[in-house]
Amino acid sequence: MNRPDLRMLLRDRRHWRGTVHELCEIRADGSVGGVIASAKQSLDRARLTLVFHTDVEHNRPLFAFASDHVWDTWGTYAVTDDRGVVLGSFRKDVKASFGRSTWHLETADGITAVGRERSRLWALVRRFSDDPPLRFDFATGDGHVVLSTARRWVLRREYDLALWGLPDGRRLDWRLAAAVGSGVTLLQRD
């Protein structure tokens, strides 16, 4: 696989009031840059909605994802920009997830991809682990990988997100990729 067009780091910081998700850029040399966006996840929400903001005070929304049902971790999650325009959606394929967890991704401009865990062995290990390593590749029907997520081997939860372009020049909106990456890491509980 060639070099990705864009790389980001998703970092989860857990504390007693919930989890803070930070999205950072990864520079061409591999070093981690500044925080692009952050979101606070509250533990008392009946319907999962996660809003990423551009500022530390969480006053300026940048993008969000929300479930279409209350208490439904297997529902469809719509990803919207700061004005509420739909960027795309993602959902878990429960039936296909018995062997390796499987997710479906759709963009507003027609890109569809299926994300599967890379390894059946790691999928099995993850089911018996309190802190699972998650590694997913999202590929189009013709096999082009458009997004990959991989947990870093560090003490806190950190995930590399990598985006690749399609042969026709299109690629996922980085906000959609970040929402899918954070959604998969949050919702992967089987």
mmCIF file with all atom_site columns, C-alpha atoms in Angstrom:
data_model
loop_
_atom_site.group_PDB
_atom_site.id
_atom_site.type_symbol
_atom_site.label_atom_id
_atom_site.label_alt_id
_atom_site.label_comp_id
_atom_site.label_asym_id
_atom_site.label_entity_id
_atom_site.label_seq_id
_atom_site.pdbx_PDB_ins_code
_atom_site.Cartn_x
_atom_site.Cartn_y
_atom_site.Cartn_z
_atom_site.occupancy
_atom_site.B_iso_or_equiv
_atom_site.pdbx_formal_charge
_atom_site.auth_seq_id
_atom_site.auth_comp_id
_atom_site.auth_asym_id
_atom_site.auth_atom_id
_atom_site.pdbx_PDB_model_num
ATOM 1   C CA . MET A 1 1   ? 0.000   0.000   0.000  1.00 0.00 ? 1   MET A CA 1
ATOM 2   C CA . ASN A 1 2   ? 1.403   3.396   -0.939 1.00 0.00 ? 2   ASN A CA 1
ATOM 3   C CA . ARG A 1 3   ? 1.752   6.420   1.333  1.00 0.00 ? 3   ARG A CA 1
ATOM 4   C CA . PRO A 1 4   ? -1.573  7.869   2.570  1.00 0.00 ? 4   PRO A CA 1
ATOM 5   C CA . ASP A 1 5   ? -2.738  11.301  1.410  1.00 0.00 ? 5   ASP A CA 1
ATOM 6   C CA . LEU A 1 6   ? -3.511  12.417  4.955  1.00 0.00 ? 6   LEU A CA 1
ATOM 7   C CA . ARG A 1 7   ? -2.759  11.069  8.440  1.00 0.00 ? 7   ARG A CA 1
ATOM 8   C CA . MET A 1 8   ? -4.326  12.067  11.752 1.00 0.00 ? 8   MET A CA 1
ATOM 9   C CA . LEU A 1 9   ? -4.059  10.933  15.354 1.00 0.00 ? 9   LEU A CA 1
ATOM 10  C CA . LEU A 1 10  ? -7.146  10.352  17.491 1.00 0.00 ? 10  LEU A CA 1
ATOM 11  C CA . ARG A 1 11  ? -6.356  10.489  21.208 1.00 0.00 ? 11  ARG A CA 1
ATOM 12  C CA . ASP A 1 12  ? -8.810  9.551   23.998 1.00 0.00 ? 12  ASP A CA 1
ATOM 13  C CA . ARG A 1 13  ? -8.331  10.961  27.483 1.00 0.00 ? 13  ARG A CA 1
ATOM 14  C CA . ARG A 1 14  ? -10.632 9.417   30.066 1.00 0.00 ? 14  ARG A CA 1
ATOM 15  C CA . HIS A 1 15  ? -11.611 11.055  33.323 1.00 0.00 ? 15  HIS A CA 1
ATOM 16  C CA . TRP A 1 16  ? -14.440 10.767  35.833 1.00 0.00 ? 16  TRP A CA 1
ATOM 17  C CA . ARG A 1 17  ? -16.846 13.038  33.892 1.00 0.00 ? 17  ARG A CA 1
ATOM 18  C CA . GLY A 1 18  ? -16.434 11.288  30.565 1.00 0.00 ? 18  GLY A CA 1
ATOM 19  C CA . THR A 1 19  ? -13.930 11.115  27.738 1.00 0.00 ? 19  THR A CA 1
ATOM 20  C CA . VAL A 1 20  ? -12.230 13.874  25.793 1.00 0.00 ? 20  VAL A CA 1
ATOM 21  C CA . HIS A 1 21  ? -11.377 13.011  22.185 1.00 0.00 ? 21  HIS A CA 1
ATOM 22  C CA . GLU A 1 22  ? -8.599  14.993  20.526 1.00 0.00 ? 22  GLU A CA 1
ATOM 23  C CA . LEU A 1 23  ? -7.833  14.946  16.826 1.00 0.00 ? 23  LEU A CA 1
ATOM 24  C CA . CYS A 1 24  ? -4.255  15.922  15.910 1.00 0.00 ? 24  CYS A CA 1
ATOM 25  C CA . GLU A 1 25  ? -2.459  16.229  12.623 1.00 0.00 ? 25  GLU A CA 1
ATOM 26  C CA . ILE A 1 26  ? 0.419   13.918  11.799 1.00 0.00 ? 26  ILE A CA 1
ATOM 27  C CA . ARG A 1 27  ? 3.096   15.724  9.829  1.00 0.00 ? 27  ARG A CA 1
ATOM 28  C CA . ALA A 1 28  ? 4.957   14.289  6.828  1.00 0.00 ? 28  ALA A CA 1
ATOM 29  C CA . ASP A 1 29  ? 7.924   13.413  9.062  1.00 0.00 ? 29  ASP A CA 1
ATOM 30  C CA . GLY A 1 30  ? 5.654   11.343  11.357 1.00 0.00 ? 30  GLY A CA 1
ATOM 31  C CA . SER A 1 31  ? 5.643   13.771  14.274 1.00 0.00 ? 31  SER A CA 1
ATOM 32  C CA . VAL A 1 32  ? 2.373   14.713  15.926 1.00 0.00 ? 32  VAL A CA 1
ATOM 33  C CA . GLY A 1 33  ? 1.243   18.292  15.404 1.00 0.00 ? 33  GLY A CA 1
ATOM 34  C CA . GLY A 1 34  ? -1.292  20.411  17.201 1.00 0.00 ? 34  GLY A CA 1
ATOM 35  C CA . VAL A 1 35  ? -4.888  19.619  18.081 1.00 0.00 ? 35  VAL A CA 1
ATOM 36  C CA . ILE A 1 36  ? -7.230  20.196  15.125 1.00 0.00 ? 36  ILE A CA 1
ATOM 37  C CA . ALA A 1 37  ? -10.466 19.452  16.979 1.00 0.00 ? 37  ALA A CA 1
ATOM 38  C CA . SER A 1 38  ? -11.692 18.044  20.276 1.00 0.00 ? 38  SER A CA 1
ATOM 39  C CA . ALA A 1 39  ? -14.925 16.637  21.670 1.00 0.00 ? 39  ALA A CA 1
ATOM 40  C CA . LYS A 1 40  ? -16.264 15.832  25.121 1.00 0.00 ? 40  LYS A CA 1
ATOM 41  C CA . GLN A 1 41  ? -18.217 12.626  25.507 1.00 0.00 ? 41  GLN A CA 1
ATOM 42  C CA . SER A 1 42  ? -20.633 12.674  28.411 1.00 0.00 ? 42  SER A CA 1
ATOM 43  C CA . LEU A 1 43  ? -21.486 9.425   30.178 1.00 0.00 ? 43  LEU A CA 1
ATOM 44  C CA . ASP A 1 44  ? -25.124 10.332  30.819 1.00 0.00 ? 44  ASP A CA 1
ATOM 45  C CA . ARG A 1 45  ? -26.342 10.547  27.230 1.00 0.00 ? 45  ARG A CA 1
ATOM 46  C CA . ALA A 1 46  ? -29.150 8.276   26.062 1.00 0.00 ? 46  ALA A CA 1
ATOM 47  C CA . ARG A 1 47  ? -28.454 9.037   22.413 1.00 0.00 ? 47  ARG A CA 1
ATOM 48  C CA . LEU A 1 48  ? -24.835 9.097   21.342 1.00 0.00 ? 48  LEU A CA 1
ATOM 49  C CA . THR A 1 49  ? -23.952 12.464  19.852 1.00 0.00 ? 49  THR A CA 1
ATOM 50  C CA . LEU A 1 50  ? -20.364 13.583  19.617 1.00 0.00 ? 50  LEU A CA 1
ATOM 51  C CA . VAL A 1 51  ? -19.576 17.143  18.531 1.00 0.00 ? 51  VAL A CA 1
ATOM 52  C CA . PHE A 1 52  ? -16.000 18.091  17.647 1.00 0.00 ? 52  PHE A CA 1
ATOM 53  C CA . HIS A 1 53  ? -15.052 21.717  18.222 1.00 0.00 ? 53  HIS A CA 1
ATOM 54  C CA . THR A 1 54  ? -12.186 23.873  16.978 1.00 0.00 ? 54  THR A CA 1
ATOM 55  C CA . ASP A 1 55  ? -11.558 25.517  20.342 1.00 0.00 ? 55  ASP A CA 1
ATOM 56  C CA . VAL A 1 56  ? -10.693 24.224  23.800 1.00 0.00 ? 56  VAL A CA 1
ATOM 57  C CA . GLU A 1 57  ? -13.758 25.896  25.338 1.00 0.00 ? 57  GLU A CA 1
ATOM 58  C CA . HIS A 1 58  ? -15.970 23.872  22.950 1.00 0.00 ? 58  HIS A CA 1
ATOM 59  C CA . ASN A 1 59  ? -17.812 26.935  21.625 1.00 0.00 ? 59  ASN A CA 1
ATOM 60  C CA . ARG A 1 60  ? -17.163 26.582  17.864 1.00 0.00 ? 60  ARG A CA 1
ATOM 61  C CA . PRO A 1 61  ? -18.470 23.294  16.415 1.00 0.00 ? 61  PRO A CA 1
ATOM 62  C CA . LEU A 1 62  ? -16.621 21.828  13.431 1.00 0.00 ? 62  LEU A CA 1
ATOM 63  C CA . PHE A 1 63  ? -18.395 18.508  12.784 1.00 0.00 ? 63  PHE A CA 1
ATOM 64  C CA . ALA A 1 64  ? -20.492 15.942  14.635 1.00 0.00 ? 64  ALA A CA 1
ATOM 65  C CA . PHE A 1 65  ? -21.978 12.487  14.444 1.00 0.00 ? 65  PHE A CA 1
ATOM 66  C CA . ALA A 1 66  ? -25.221 11.324  15.990 1.00 0.00 ? 66  ALA A CA 1
ATOM 67  C CA . SER A 1 67  ? -27.226 8.124   16.178 1.00 0.00 ? 67  SER A CA 1
ATOM 68  C CA . ASP A 1 68  ? -30.574 7.960   14.448 1.00 0.00 ? 68  ASP A CA 1
ATOM 69  C CA . HIS A 1 69  ? -32.077 6.065   17.439 1.00 0.00 ? 69  HIS A CA 1
ATOM 70  C CA . VAL A 1 70  ? -31.971 6.287   21.216 1.00 0.00 ? 70  VAL A CA 1
ATOM 71  C CA . TRP A 1 71  ? -29.865 3.573   22.919 1.00 0.00 ? 71  TRP A CA 1
ATOM 72  C CA . ASP A 1 72  ? -28.998 1.939   19.618 1.00 0.00 ? 72  ASP A CA 1
ATOM 73  C CA . THR A 1 73  ? -25.292 1.210   19.253 1.00 0.00 ? 73  THR A CA 1
ATOM 74  C CA . TRP A 1 74  ? -25.983 -0.637  15.992 1.00 0.00 ? 74  TRP A CA 1
ATOM 75  C CA . GLY A 1 75  ? -27.934 2.141   14.307 1.00 0.00 ? 75  GLY A CA 1
ATOM 76  C CA . THR A 1 76  ? -26.834 4.460   11.569 1.00 0.00 ? 76  THR A CA 1
ATOM 77  C CA . TYR A 1 77  ? -24.732 7.463   12.531 1.00 0.00 ? 77  TYR A CA 1
ATOM 78  C CA . ALA A 1 78  ? -25.056 10.604  10.423 1.00 0.00 ? 78  ALA A CA 1
ATOM 79  C CA . VAL A 1 79  ? -21.969 12.816  10.190 1.00 0.00 ? 79  VAL A CA 1
ATOM 80  C CA . THR A 1 80  ? -22.627 16.532  9.688  1.00 0.00 ? 80  THR A CA 1
ATOM 81  C CA . ASP A 1 81  ? -20.517 19.649  9.296  1.00 0.00 ? 81  ASP A CA 1
ATOM 82  C CA . ASP A 1 82  ? -20.831 22.799  11.429 1.00 0.00 ? 82  ASP A CA 1
ATOM 83  C CA . ARG A 1 83  ? -23.912 23.959  9.462  1.00 0.00 ? 83  ARG A CA 1
ATOM 84  C CA . GLY A 1 84  ? -25.714 20.613  9.703  1.00 0.00 ? 84  GLY A CA 1
ATOM 85  C CA . VAL A 1 85  ? -24.952 19.515  6.121  1.00 0.00 ? 85  VAL A CA 1
ATOM 86  C CA . VAL A 1 86  ? -24.609 15.732  5.939  1.00 0.00 ? 86  VAL A CA 1
ATOM 87  C CA . LEU A 1 87  ? -21.089 14.600  5.030  1.00 0.00 ? 87  LEU A CA 1
ATOM 88  C CA . GLY A 1 88  ? -21.940 10.897  5.159  1.00 0.00 ? 88  GLY A CA 1
ATOM 89  C CA . SER A 1 89  ? -22.897 8.092   7.503  1.00 0.00 ? 89  SER A CA 1
ATOM 90  C CA . PHE A 1 90  ? -21.618 4.876   9.023  1.00 0.00 ? 90  PHE A CA 1
ATOM 91  C CA . ARG A 1 91  ? -23.191 1.820   10.603 1.00 0.00 ? 91  ARG A CA 1
ATOM 92  C CA . LYS A 1 92  ? -22.197 -1.530  12.014 1.00 0.00 ? 92  LYS A CA 1
ATOM 93  C CA . ASP A 1 93  ? -23.092 -4.690  10.099 1.00 0.00 ? 93  ASP A CA 1
ATOM 94  C CA . VAL A 1 94  ? -24.102 -6.891  13.022 1.00 0.00 ? 94  VAL A CA 1
ATOM 95  C CA . LYS A 1 95  ? -24.568 -10.089 11.021 1.00 0.00 ? 95  LYS A CA 1
ATOM 96  C CA . ALA A 1 96  ? -21.186 -9.840  9.288  1.00 0.00 ? 96  ALA A CA 1
ATOM 97  C CA . SER A 1 97  ? -19.472 -8.913  12.572 1.00 0.00 ? 97  SER A CA 1
ATOM 98  C CA . PHE A 1 98  ? -19.495 -12.385 14.121 1.00 0.00 ? 98  PHE A CA 1
ATOM 99  C CA . GLY A 1 99  ? -16.103 -13.264 12.596 1.00 0.00 ? 99  GLY A CA 1
ATOM 100 C CA . ARG A 1 100 ? -14.532 -9.851  12.175 1.00 0.00 ? 100 ARG A CA 1
ATOM 101 C CA . SER A 1 101 ? -16.315 -6.634  13.054 1.00 0.00 ? 101 SER A CA 1
ATOM 102 C CA . THR A 1 102 ? -17.651 -4.959  9.932  1.00 0.00 ? 102 THR A CA 1
ATOM 103 C CA . TRP A 1 103 ? -18.748 -1.367  9.343  1.00 0.00 ? 103 TRP A CA 1
ATOM 104 C CA . HIS A 1 104 ? -20.312 0.350   6.329  1.00 0.00 ? 104 HIS A CA 1
ATOM 105 C CA . LEU A 1 105 ? -19.394 3.890   5.319  1.00 0.00 ? 105 LEU A CA 1
ATOM 106 C CA . GLU A 1 106 ? -21.210 6.115   2.818  1.00 0.00 ? 106 GLU A CA 1
ATOM 107 C CA . THR A 1 107 ? -20.331 9.635   1.762  1.00 0.00 ? 107 THR A CA 1
ATOM 108 C CA . ALA A 1 108 ? -22.655 12.349  0.492  1.00 0.00 ? 108 ALA A CA 1
ATOM 109 C CA . ASP A 1 109 ? -20.867 12.276  -2.888 1.00 0.00 ? 109 ASP A CA 1
ATOM 110 C CA . GLY A 1 110 ? -21.354 8.544   -3.431 1.00 0.00 ? 110 GLY A CA 1
ATOM 111 C CA . ILE A 1 111 ? -18.253 6.807   -2.071 1.00 0.00 ? 111 ILE A CA 1
ATOM 112 C CA . THR A 1 112 ? -19.174 3.585   -0.285 1.00 0.00 ? 112 THR A CA 1
ATOM 113 C CA . ALA A 1 113 ? -16.724 1.450   1.643  1.00 0.00 ? 113 ALA A CA 1
ATOM 114 C CA . VAL A 1 114 ? -16.767 -1.530  3.969  1.00 0.00 ? 114 VAL A CA 1
ATOM 115 C CA . GLY A 1 115 ? -14.475 -1.565  6.989  1.00 0.00 ? 115 GLY A CA 1
ATOM 116 C CA . ARG A 1 116 ? -13.320 -4.865  8.471  1.00 0.00 ? 116 ARG A CA 1
ATOM 117 C CA . GLU A 1 117 ? -10.869 -5.796  11.160 1.00 0.00 ? 117 GLU A CA 1
ATOM 118 C CA . ARG A 1 118 ? -7.555  -6.676  9.523  1.00 0.00 ? 118 ARG A CA 1
ATOM 119 C CA . SER A 1 119 ? -6.982  -9.928  11.372 1.00 0.00 ? 119 SER A CA 1
ATOM 120 C CA . ARG A 1 120 ? -9.307  -12.722 12.480 1.00 0.00 ? 120 ARG A CA 1
ATOM 121 C CA . LEU A 1 121 ? -6.838  -13.585 15.243 1.00 0.00 ? 121 LEU A CA 1
ATOM 122 C CA . TRP A 1 122 ? -6.843  -10.017 16.645 1.00 0.00 ? 122 TRP A CA 1
ATOM 123 C CA . ALA A 1 123 ? -10.637 -9.960  16.334 1.00 0.00 ? 123 ALA A CA 1
ATOM 124 C CA . LEU A 1 124 ? -10.777 -13.028 18.574 1.00 0.00 ? 124 LEU A CA 1
ATOM 125 C CA . VAL A 1 125 ? -8.226  -11.612 21.040 1.00 0.00 ? 125 VAL A CA 1
ATOM 126 C CA . ARG A 1 126 ? -10.155 -8.322  21.180 1.00 0.00 ? 126 ARG A CA 1
ATOM 127 C CA . ARG A 1 127 ? -13.317 -10.097 22.315 1.00 0.00 ? 127 ARG A CA 1
ATOM 128 C CA . PHE A 1 128 ? -11.565 -11.273 25.490 1.00 0.00 ? 128 PHE A CA 1
ATOM 129 C CA . SER A 1 129 ? -9.579  -8.126  26.205 1.00 0.00 ? 129 SER A CA 1
ATOM 130 C CA . ASP A 1 130 ? -10.517 -5.132  28.358 1.00 0.00 ? 130 ASP A CA 1
ATOM 131 C CA . ASP A 1 131 ? -8.484  -2.789  26.186 1.00 0.00 ? 131 ASP A CA 1
ATOM 132 C CA . PRO A 1 132 ? -8.726  -4.117  22.641 1.00 0.00 ? 132 PRO A CA 1
ATOM 133 C CA . PRO A 1 133 ? -6.378  -3.277  19.793 1.00 0.00 ? 133 PRO A CA 1
ATOM 134 C CA . LEU A 1 134 ? -8.555  -2.079  16.913 1.00 0.00 ? 134 LEU A CA 1
ATOM 135 C CA . ARG A 1 135 ? -7.305  -2.217  13.331 1.00 0.00 ? 135 ARG A CA 1
ATOM 136 C CA . PHE A 1 136 ? -9.732  -1.567  10.497 1.00 0.00 ? 136 PHE A CA 1
ATOM 137 C CA . ASP A 1 137 ? -9.364  -1.021  6.757  1.00 0.00 ? 137 ASP A CA 1
ATOM 138 C CA . PHE A 1 138 ? -12.244 0.589   4.865  1.00 0.00 ? 138 PHE A CA 1
ATOM 139 C CA . ALA A 1 139 ? -12.186 -0.396  1.190  1.00 0.00 ? 139 ALA A CA 1
ATOM 140 C CA . THR A 1 140 ? -14.454 0.358   -1.754 1.00 0.00 ? 140 THR A CA 1
ATOM 141 C CA . GLY A 1 141 ? -16.095 -2.433  -3.749 1.00 0.00 ? 141 GLY A CA 1
ATOM 142 C CA . ASP A 1 142 ? -13.151 -2.531  -6.157 1.00 0.00 ? 142 ASP A CA 1
ATOM 143 C CA . GLY A 1 143 ? -10.626 -2.940  -3.325 1.00 0.00 ? 143 GLY A CA 1
ATOM 144 C CA . HIS A 1 144 ? -9.263  0.611   -2.943 1.00 0.00 ? 144 HIS A CA 1
ATOM 145 C CA . VAL A 1 145 ? -8.573  1.384   0.728  1.00 0.00 ? 145 VAL A CA 1
ATOM 146 C CA . VAL A 1 146 ? -9.916  4.852   1.570  1.00 0.00 ? 146 VAL A CA 1
ATOM 147 C CA . LEU A 1 147 ? -9.488  4.827   5.367  1.00 0.00 ? 147 LEU A CA 1
ATOM 148 C CA . SER A 1 148 ? -7.584  2.782   7.902  1.00 0.00 ? 148 SER A CA 1
ATOM 149 C CA . THR A 1 149 ? -7.584  2.958   11.682 1.00 0.00 ? 149 THR A CA 1
ATOM 150 C CA . ALA A 1 150 ? -4.972  1.359   13.911 1.00 0.00 ? 150 ALA A CA 1
ATOM 151 C CA . ARG A 1 151 ? -4.430  1.539   17.645 1.00 0.00 ? 151 ARG A CA 1
ATOM 152 C CA . ARG A 1 152 ? -0.974  2.681   18.694 1.00 0.00 ? 152 ARG A CA 1
ATOM 153 C CA . TRP A 1 153 ? 0.871   0.643   21.297 1.00 0.00 ? 153 TRP A CA 1
ATOM 154 C CA . VAL A 1 154 ? 1.023   3.298   24.016 1.00 0.00 ? 154 VAL A CA 1
ATOM 155 C CA . LEU A 1 155 ? -0.495  3.519   27.499 1.00 0.00 ? 155 LEU A CA 1
ATOM 156 C CA . ARG A 1 156 ? -3.310  5.875   26.565 1.00 0.00 ? 156 ARG A CA 1
ATOM 157 C CA . ARG A 1 157 ? -5.728  5.194   23.767 1.00 0.00 ? 157 ARG A CA 1
ATOM 158 C CA . GLU A 1 158 ? -4.366  6.591   20.532 1.00 0.00 ? 158 GLU A CA 1
ATOM 159 C CA . TYR A 1 159 ? -5.385  5.676   16.999 1.00 0.00 ? 159 TYR A CA 1
ATOM 160 C CA . ASP A 1 160 ? -3.743  6.426   13.680 1.00 0.00 ? 160 ASP A CA 1
ATOM 161 C CA . LEU A 1 161 ? -6.202  7.416   10.965 1.00 0.00 ? 161 LEU A CA 1
ATOM 162 C CA . ALA A 1 162 ? -4.925  7.306   7.387  1.00 0.00 ? 162 ALA A CA 1
ATOM 163 C CA . LEU A 1 163 ? -6.810  8.470   4.278  1.00 0.00 ? 163 LEU A CA 1
ATOM 164 C CA . TRP A 1 164 ? -6.076  7.449   0.704  1.00 0.00 ? 164 TRP A CA 1
ATOM 165 C CA . GLY A 1 165 ? -7.468  8.966   -2.462 1.00 0.00 ? 165 GLY A CA 1
ATOM 166 C CA . LEU A 1 166 ? -9.332  7.036   -5.148 1.00 0.00 ? 166 LEU A CA 1
ATOM 167 C CA . PRO A 1 167 ? -7.990  6.745   -8.717 1.00 0.00 ? 167 PRO A CA 1
ATOM 168 C CA . ASP A 1 168 ? -10.543 9.371   -9.838 1.00 0.00 ? 168 ASP A CA 1
ATOM 169 C CA . GLY A 1 169 ? -9.036  11.888  -7.372 1.00 0.00 ? 169 GLY A CA 1
ATOM 170 C CA . ARG A 1 170 ? -11.812 11.820  -4.782 1.00 0.00 ? 170 ARG A CA 1
ATOM 171 C CA . ARG A 1 171 ? -11.136 11.080  -1.141 1.00 0.00 ? 171 ARG A CA 1
ATOM 172 C CA . LEU A 1 172 ? -13.112 11.030  2.089  1.00 0.00 ? 172 LEU A CA 1
ATOM 173 C CA . ASP A 1 173 ? -13.721 14.334  3.793  1.00 0.00 ? 173 ASP A CA 1
ATOM 174 C CA . TRP A 1 174 ? -11.268 14.357  6.705  1.00 0.00 ? 174 TRP A CA 1
ATOM 175 C CA . ARG A 1 175 ? -14.094 15.257  9.118  1.00 0.00 ? 175 ARG A CA 1
ATOM 176 C CA . LEU A 1 176 ? -16.061 12.185  8.036  1.00 0.00 ? 176 LEU A CA 1
ATOM 177 C CA . ALA A 1 177 ? -12.951 10.025  8.443  1.00 0.00 ? 177 ALA A CA 1
ATOM 178 C CA . ALA A 1 178 ? -12.347 11.422  11.940 1.00 0.00 ? 178 ALA A CA 1
ATOM 179 C CA . ALA A 1 179 ? -15.988 10.813  12.919 1.00 0.00 ? 179 ALA A CA 1
ATOM 180 C CA . VAL A 1 180 ? -15.874 7.232   11.617 1.00 0.00 ? 180 VAL A CA 1
ATOM 181 C CA . GLY A 1 181 ? -12.567 6.591   13.382 1.00 0.00 ? 181 GLY A CA 1
ATOM 182 C CA . SER A 1 182 ? -13.840 7.921   16.693 1.00 0.00 ? 182 SER A CA 1
ATOM 183 C CA . GLY A 1 183 ? -17.206 6.197   16.256 1.00 0.00 ? 183 GLY A CA 1
ATOM 184 C CA . VAL A 1 184 ? -15.653 2.799   15.585 1.00 0.00 ? 184 VAL A CA 1
ATOM 185 C CA . THR A 1 185 ? -13.385 3.084   18.623 1.00 0.00 ? 185 THR A CA 1
ATOM 186 C CA . LEU A 1 186 ? -16.291 4.186   20.832 1.00 0.00 ? 186 LEU A CA 1
ATOM 187 C CA . LEU A 1 187 ? -18.884 1.709   19.640 1.00 0.00 ? 187 LEU A CA 1
ATOM 188 C CA . GLN A 1 188 ? -16.752 -1.416  19.239 1.00 0.00 ? 188 GLN A CA 1
ATOM 189 C CA . ARG A 1 189 ? -17.945 -3.438  22.220 1.00 0.00 ? 189 ARG A CA 1
ATOM 190 C CA . ASP A 1 190 ? -18.487 -7.046  21.127 1.00 0.00 ? 190 ASP A CA 1
#
